[in-house]
Coordinates of C-alpha atoms and ligand atoms in Angstrom, one line a residue:
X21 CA -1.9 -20.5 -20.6
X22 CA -3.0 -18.1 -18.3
X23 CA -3.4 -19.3 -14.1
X24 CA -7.4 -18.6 -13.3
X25 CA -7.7 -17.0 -10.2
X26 CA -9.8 -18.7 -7.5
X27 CA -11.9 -17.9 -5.0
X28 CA -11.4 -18.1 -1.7
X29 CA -13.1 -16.5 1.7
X30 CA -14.5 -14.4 -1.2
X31 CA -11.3 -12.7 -2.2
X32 CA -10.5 -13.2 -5.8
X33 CA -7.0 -14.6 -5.5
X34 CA -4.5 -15.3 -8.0
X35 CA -1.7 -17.5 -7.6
X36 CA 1.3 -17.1 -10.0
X37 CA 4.9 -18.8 -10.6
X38 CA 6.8 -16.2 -9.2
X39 CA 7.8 -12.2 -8.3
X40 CA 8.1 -11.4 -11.5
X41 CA 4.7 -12.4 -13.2
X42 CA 3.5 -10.9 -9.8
X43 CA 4.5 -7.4 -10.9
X44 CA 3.5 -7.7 -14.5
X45 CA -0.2 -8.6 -13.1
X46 CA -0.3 -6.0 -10.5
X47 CA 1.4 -3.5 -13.4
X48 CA -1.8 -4.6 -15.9
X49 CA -4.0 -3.8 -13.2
X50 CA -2.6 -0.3 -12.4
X51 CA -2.5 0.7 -15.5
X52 CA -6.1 -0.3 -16.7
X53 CA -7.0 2.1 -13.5
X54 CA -5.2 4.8 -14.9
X55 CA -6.5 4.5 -18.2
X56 CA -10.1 4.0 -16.9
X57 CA -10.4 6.9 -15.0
X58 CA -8.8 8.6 -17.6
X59 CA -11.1 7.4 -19.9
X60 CA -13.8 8.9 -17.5
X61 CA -12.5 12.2 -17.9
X62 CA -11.2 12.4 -14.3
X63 CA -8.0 12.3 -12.8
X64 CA -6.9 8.6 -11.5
X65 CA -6.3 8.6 -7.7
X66 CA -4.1 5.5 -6.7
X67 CA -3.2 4.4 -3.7
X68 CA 0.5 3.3 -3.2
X69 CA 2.4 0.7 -1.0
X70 CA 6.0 1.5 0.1
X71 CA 8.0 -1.7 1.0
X72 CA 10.3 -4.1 -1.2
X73 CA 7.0 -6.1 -3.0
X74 CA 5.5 -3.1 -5.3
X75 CA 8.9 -2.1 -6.1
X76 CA 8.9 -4.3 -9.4
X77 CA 5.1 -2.9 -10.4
X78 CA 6.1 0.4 -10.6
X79 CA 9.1 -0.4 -12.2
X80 CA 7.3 -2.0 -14.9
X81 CA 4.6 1.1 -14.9
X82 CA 7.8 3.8 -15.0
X83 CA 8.9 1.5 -18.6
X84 CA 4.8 1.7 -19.5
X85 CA 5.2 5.4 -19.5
X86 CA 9.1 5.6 -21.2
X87 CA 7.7 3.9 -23.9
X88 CA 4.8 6.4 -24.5
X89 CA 1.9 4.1 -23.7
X90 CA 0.4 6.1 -20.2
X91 CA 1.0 9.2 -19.1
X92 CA -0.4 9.4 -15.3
X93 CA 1.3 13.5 -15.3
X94 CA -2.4 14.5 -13.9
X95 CA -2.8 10.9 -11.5
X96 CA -3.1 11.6 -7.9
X97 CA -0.4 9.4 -5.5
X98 CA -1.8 8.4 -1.7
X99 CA 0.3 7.2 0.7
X100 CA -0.9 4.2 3.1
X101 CA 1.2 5.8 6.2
X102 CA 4.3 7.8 7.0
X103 CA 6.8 7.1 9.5
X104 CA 6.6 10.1 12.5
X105 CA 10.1 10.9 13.9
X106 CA 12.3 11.4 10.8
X107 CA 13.8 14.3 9.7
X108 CA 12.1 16.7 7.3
X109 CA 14.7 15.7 4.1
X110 CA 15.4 12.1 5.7
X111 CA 15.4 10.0 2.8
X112 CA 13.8 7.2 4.4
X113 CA 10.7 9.1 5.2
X114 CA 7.9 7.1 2.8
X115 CA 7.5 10.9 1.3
X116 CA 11.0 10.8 -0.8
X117 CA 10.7 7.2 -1.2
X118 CA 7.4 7.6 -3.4
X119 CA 8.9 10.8 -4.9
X120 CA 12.1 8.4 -6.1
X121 CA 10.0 5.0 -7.1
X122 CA 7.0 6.6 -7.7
X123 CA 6.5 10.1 -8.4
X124 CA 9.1 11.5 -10.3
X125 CA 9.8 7.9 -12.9
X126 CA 6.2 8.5 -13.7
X127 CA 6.2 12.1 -14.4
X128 CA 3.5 13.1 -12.0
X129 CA 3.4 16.6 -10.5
X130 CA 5.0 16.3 -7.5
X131 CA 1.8 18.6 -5.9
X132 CA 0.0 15.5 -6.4
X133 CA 1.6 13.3 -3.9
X134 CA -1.0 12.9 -0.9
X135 CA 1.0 11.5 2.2
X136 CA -0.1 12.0 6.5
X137 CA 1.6 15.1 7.4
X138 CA 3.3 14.2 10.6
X139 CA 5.6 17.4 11.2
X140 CA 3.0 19.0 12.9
X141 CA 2.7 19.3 16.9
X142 CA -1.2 17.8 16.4
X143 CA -1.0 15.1 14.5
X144 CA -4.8 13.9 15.4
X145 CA -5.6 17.4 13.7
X146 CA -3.0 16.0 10.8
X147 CA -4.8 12.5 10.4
X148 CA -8.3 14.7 9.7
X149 CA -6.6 17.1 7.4
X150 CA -5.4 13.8 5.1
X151 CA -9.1 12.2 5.5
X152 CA -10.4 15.5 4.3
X153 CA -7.9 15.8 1.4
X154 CA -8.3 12.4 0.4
X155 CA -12.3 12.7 0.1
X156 CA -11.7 16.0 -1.6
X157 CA -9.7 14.4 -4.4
X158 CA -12.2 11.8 -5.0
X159 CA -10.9 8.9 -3.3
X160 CA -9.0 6.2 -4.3
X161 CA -9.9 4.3 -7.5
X162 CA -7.5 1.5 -6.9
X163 CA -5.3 0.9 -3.5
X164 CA -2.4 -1.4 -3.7
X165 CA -1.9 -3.8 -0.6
X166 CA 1.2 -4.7 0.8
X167 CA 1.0 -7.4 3.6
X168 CA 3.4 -7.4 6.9
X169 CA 4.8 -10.4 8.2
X170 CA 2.1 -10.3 11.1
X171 CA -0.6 -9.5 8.7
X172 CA -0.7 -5.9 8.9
X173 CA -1.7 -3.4 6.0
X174 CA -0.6 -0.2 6.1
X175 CA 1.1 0.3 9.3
X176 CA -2.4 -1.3 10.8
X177 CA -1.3 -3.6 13.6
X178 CA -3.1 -6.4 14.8
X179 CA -5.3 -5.4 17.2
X180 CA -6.4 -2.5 15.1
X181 CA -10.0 -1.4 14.6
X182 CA -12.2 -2.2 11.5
X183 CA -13.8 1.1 11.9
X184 CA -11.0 3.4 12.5
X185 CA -9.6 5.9 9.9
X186 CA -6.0 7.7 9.6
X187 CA -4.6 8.1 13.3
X188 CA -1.1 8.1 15.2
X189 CA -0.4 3.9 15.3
X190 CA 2.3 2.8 17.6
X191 CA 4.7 0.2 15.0
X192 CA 4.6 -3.9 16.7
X193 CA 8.2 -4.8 17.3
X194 CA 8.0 -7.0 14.8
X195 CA 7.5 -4.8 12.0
X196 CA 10.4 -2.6 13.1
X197 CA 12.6 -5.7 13.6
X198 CA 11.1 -6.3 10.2
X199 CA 11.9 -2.7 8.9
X200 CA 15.6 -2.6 10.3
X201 CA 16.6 -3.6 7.0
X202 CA 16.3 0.1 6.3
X203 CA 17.9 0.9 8.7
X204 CA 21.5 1.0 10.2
X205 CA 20.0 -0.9 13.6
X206 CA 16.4 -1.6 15.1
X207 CA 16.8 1.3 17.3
X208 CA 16.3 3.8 14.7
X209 CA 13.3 2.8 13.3
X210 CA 10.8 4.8 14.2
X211 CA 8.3 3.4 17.2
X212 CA 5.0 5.9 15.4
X213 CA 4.0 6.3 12.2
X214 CA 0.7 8.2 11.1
X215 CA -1.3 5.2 8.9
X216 CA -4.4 5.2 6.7
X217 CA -7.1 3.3 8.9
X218 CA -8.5 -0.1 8.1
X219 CA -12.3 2.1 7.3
X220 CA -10.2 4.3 5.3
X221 CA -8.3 1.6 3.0
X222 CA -11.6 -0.4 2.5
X223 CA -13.1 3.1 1.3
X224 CA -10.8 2.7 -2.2
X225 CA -12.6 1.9 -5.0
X226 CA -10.5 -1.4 -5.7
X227 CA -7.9 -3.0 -3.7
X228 CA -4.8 -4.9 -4.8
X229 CA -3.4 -6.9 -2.3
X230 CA 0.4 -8.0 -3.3
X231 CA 2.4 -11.3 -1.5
X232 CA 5.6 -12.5 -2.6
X233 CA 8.2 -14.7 -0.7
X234 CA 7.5 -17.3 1.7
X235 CA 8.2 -15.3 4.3
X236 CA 4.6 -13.8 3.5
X237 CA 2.6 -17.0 3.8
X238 CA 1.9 -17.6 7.1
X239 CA 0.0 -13.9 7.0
X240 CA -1.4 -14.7 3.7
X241 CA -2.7 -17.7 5.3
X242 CA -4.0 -15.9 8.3
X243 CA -6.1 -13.7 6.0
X244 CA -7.5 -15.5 4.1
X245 CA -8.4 -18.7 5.9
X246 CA -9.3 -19.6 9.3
X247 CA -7.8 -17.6 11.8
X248 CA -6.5 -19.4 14.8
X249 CA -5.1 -16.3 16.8
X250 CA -8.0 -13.7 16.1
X251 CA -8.0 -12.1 12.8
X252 CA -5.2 -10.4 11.3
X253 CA -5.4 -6.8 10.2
X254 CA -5.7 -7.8 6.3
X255 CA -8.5 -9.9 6.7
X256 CA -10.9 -7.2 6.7
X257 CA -10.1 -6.9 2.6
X258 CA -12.7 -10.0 2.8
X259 CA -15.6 -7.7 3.1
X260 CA -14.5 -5.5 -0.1
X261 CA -16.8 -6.0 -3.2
X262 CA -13.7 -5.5 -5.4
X263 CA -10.7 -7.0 -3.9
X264 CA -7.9 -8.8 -6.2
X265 CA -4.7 -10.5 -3.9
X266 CA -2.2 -11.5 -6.2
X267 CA 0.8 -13.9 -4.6
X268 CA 3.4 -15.7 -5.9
X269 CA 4.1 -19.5 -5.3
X270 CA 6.2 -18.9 -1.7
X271 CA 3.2 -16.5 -0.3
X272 CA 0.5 -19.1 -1.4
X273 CA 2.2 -22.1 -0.1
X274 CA 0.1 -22.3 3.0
X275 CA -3.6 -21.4 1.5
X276 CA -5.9 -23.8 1.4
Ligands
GLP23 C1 5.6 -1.9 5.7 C2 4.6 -0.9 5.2 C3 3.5 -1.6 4.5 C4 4.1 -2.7 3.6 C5 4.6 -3.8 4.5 C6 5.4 -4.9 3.8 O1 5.9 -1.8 7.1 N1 4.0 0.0 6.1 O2 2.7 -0.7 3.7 O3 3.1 -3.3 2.8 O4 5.4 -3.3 5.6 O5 6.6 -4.5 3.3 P1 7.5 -5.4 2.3 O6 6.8 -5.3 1.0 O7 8.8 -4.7 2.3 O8 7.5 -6.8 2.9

């Protein structure tokens, strides 16, 4: 039988076993917005996650277009955020990452990949240019969500504003403790990365908000339920009209 999601604060949420039926869901879903802008005549714009949770949803997409069933060649890929400080060709740069998991298993013109430019010496100017790009292209039909331990989205920190767009963040220790994993120490992950704003993510079409682990749940909790400590960053995806949050059993262990 298949788990009916619920509703809570709002958010349609789905609760599942584990990582695995996670991925297949958020896959589905993916797909369908591929195929429905196709359908439309237009080119699909999706918004991508980096981190370890979407990793198995587009590994299931990359076997949906090996067996012949999609073919997103035309689909434009946008970036939540890139780190600012890495080398050009570093392959931990969120650029190459999405090329490797993303881009290139799914056959989609490399030209198509929309990430913050942060080489340049004016990265306000930067920020503007990827707003302007992004509204050019259409905007995004569907955004999938990561969630940081401390309830960020994108590299949105808490403490970050509702109304802001793309813009220079400075990373919470946390998330680069969290990030070191990356990493050969904490001291070399960057301390700046150039992020999507919170106004900008709730400006996609559709948002997909993944949590797996239990290491996820406490931020789950915090937004999507009361917020003791102020609200978390990912609690704005409460006042989205079309907001799916997909979790595993760990990640929903501490929602009401
Ligand atoms: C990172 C990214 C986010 C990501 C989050 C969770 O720092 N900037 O986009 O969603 O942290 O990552 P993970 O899925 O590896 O836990």
């Amino acid at each position: 039988m298949r788990p009916a999601p619920t509703v809570v604060e709002g958010v349609r949420v789905l609760r599942l076993p584990d990582a695995a039926a996670v991925a297949a869901a958020a896959a589905a879903a993916l797909i369908d917005a591929i195929y429905q802008a196709q359908a439309q005549g237009r080119d699909p714009v999706i918004g991508v996650a980096t981190g370890d949770t979407p990793q198995a949803t587009y590994a299931r997409v990359t076997a949906a277009v090996e067996s012949g069933c999609l073919d997103p060649a035309r689909a434009w890929i946008v970036a939540l955020d890139e780190y600012v400080g890495l080398g050009r060709d570093d392959p931990r740069r969120y650029r190459h990452e999405l090329l490797r998991k993303v881009v290139e298993p799914w056959g989609v013109d490399p030209t198509r990949l929309l990430v913050p430019e942060v080489d340049s010496a004016d990265l306000t100017e930067a920020a503007h240019v990827f707003e302007e790009r992004l509204a050019a292209i259409g905007g995004v039909d569907l955004q999938l969500l990561g969630i940081g331990r401390n309830g960020h989205v994108g590299f949105n920190e808490p403490g970050s504003d509702p109304e802001q767009g793309t813009r220079l963040v400075r990373l919470a220790p946390s998330t680069r403790a969290a990030n070191a994993v990356h990493f050969r120490s904490v001291d070399e992950v960057p301390q700046e990365a150039v992020s999507q704003g919170l106004a900008t993510i709730l400006r996609a079409r559709r948002l997909l908000l993944l949590a797996t682990g239990p290491q996820k749940a406490a931020a789950v909790a915090a937004a999507l339920g009361p917020e003791a400590d102020g609200p978390v960053p990912a609690s704005v995806i409460r006042s989205h009209p079309h907001v799916t949050v997909v979790l595993d059993h760990d990640a929903a262990r501490l929602l009401r």
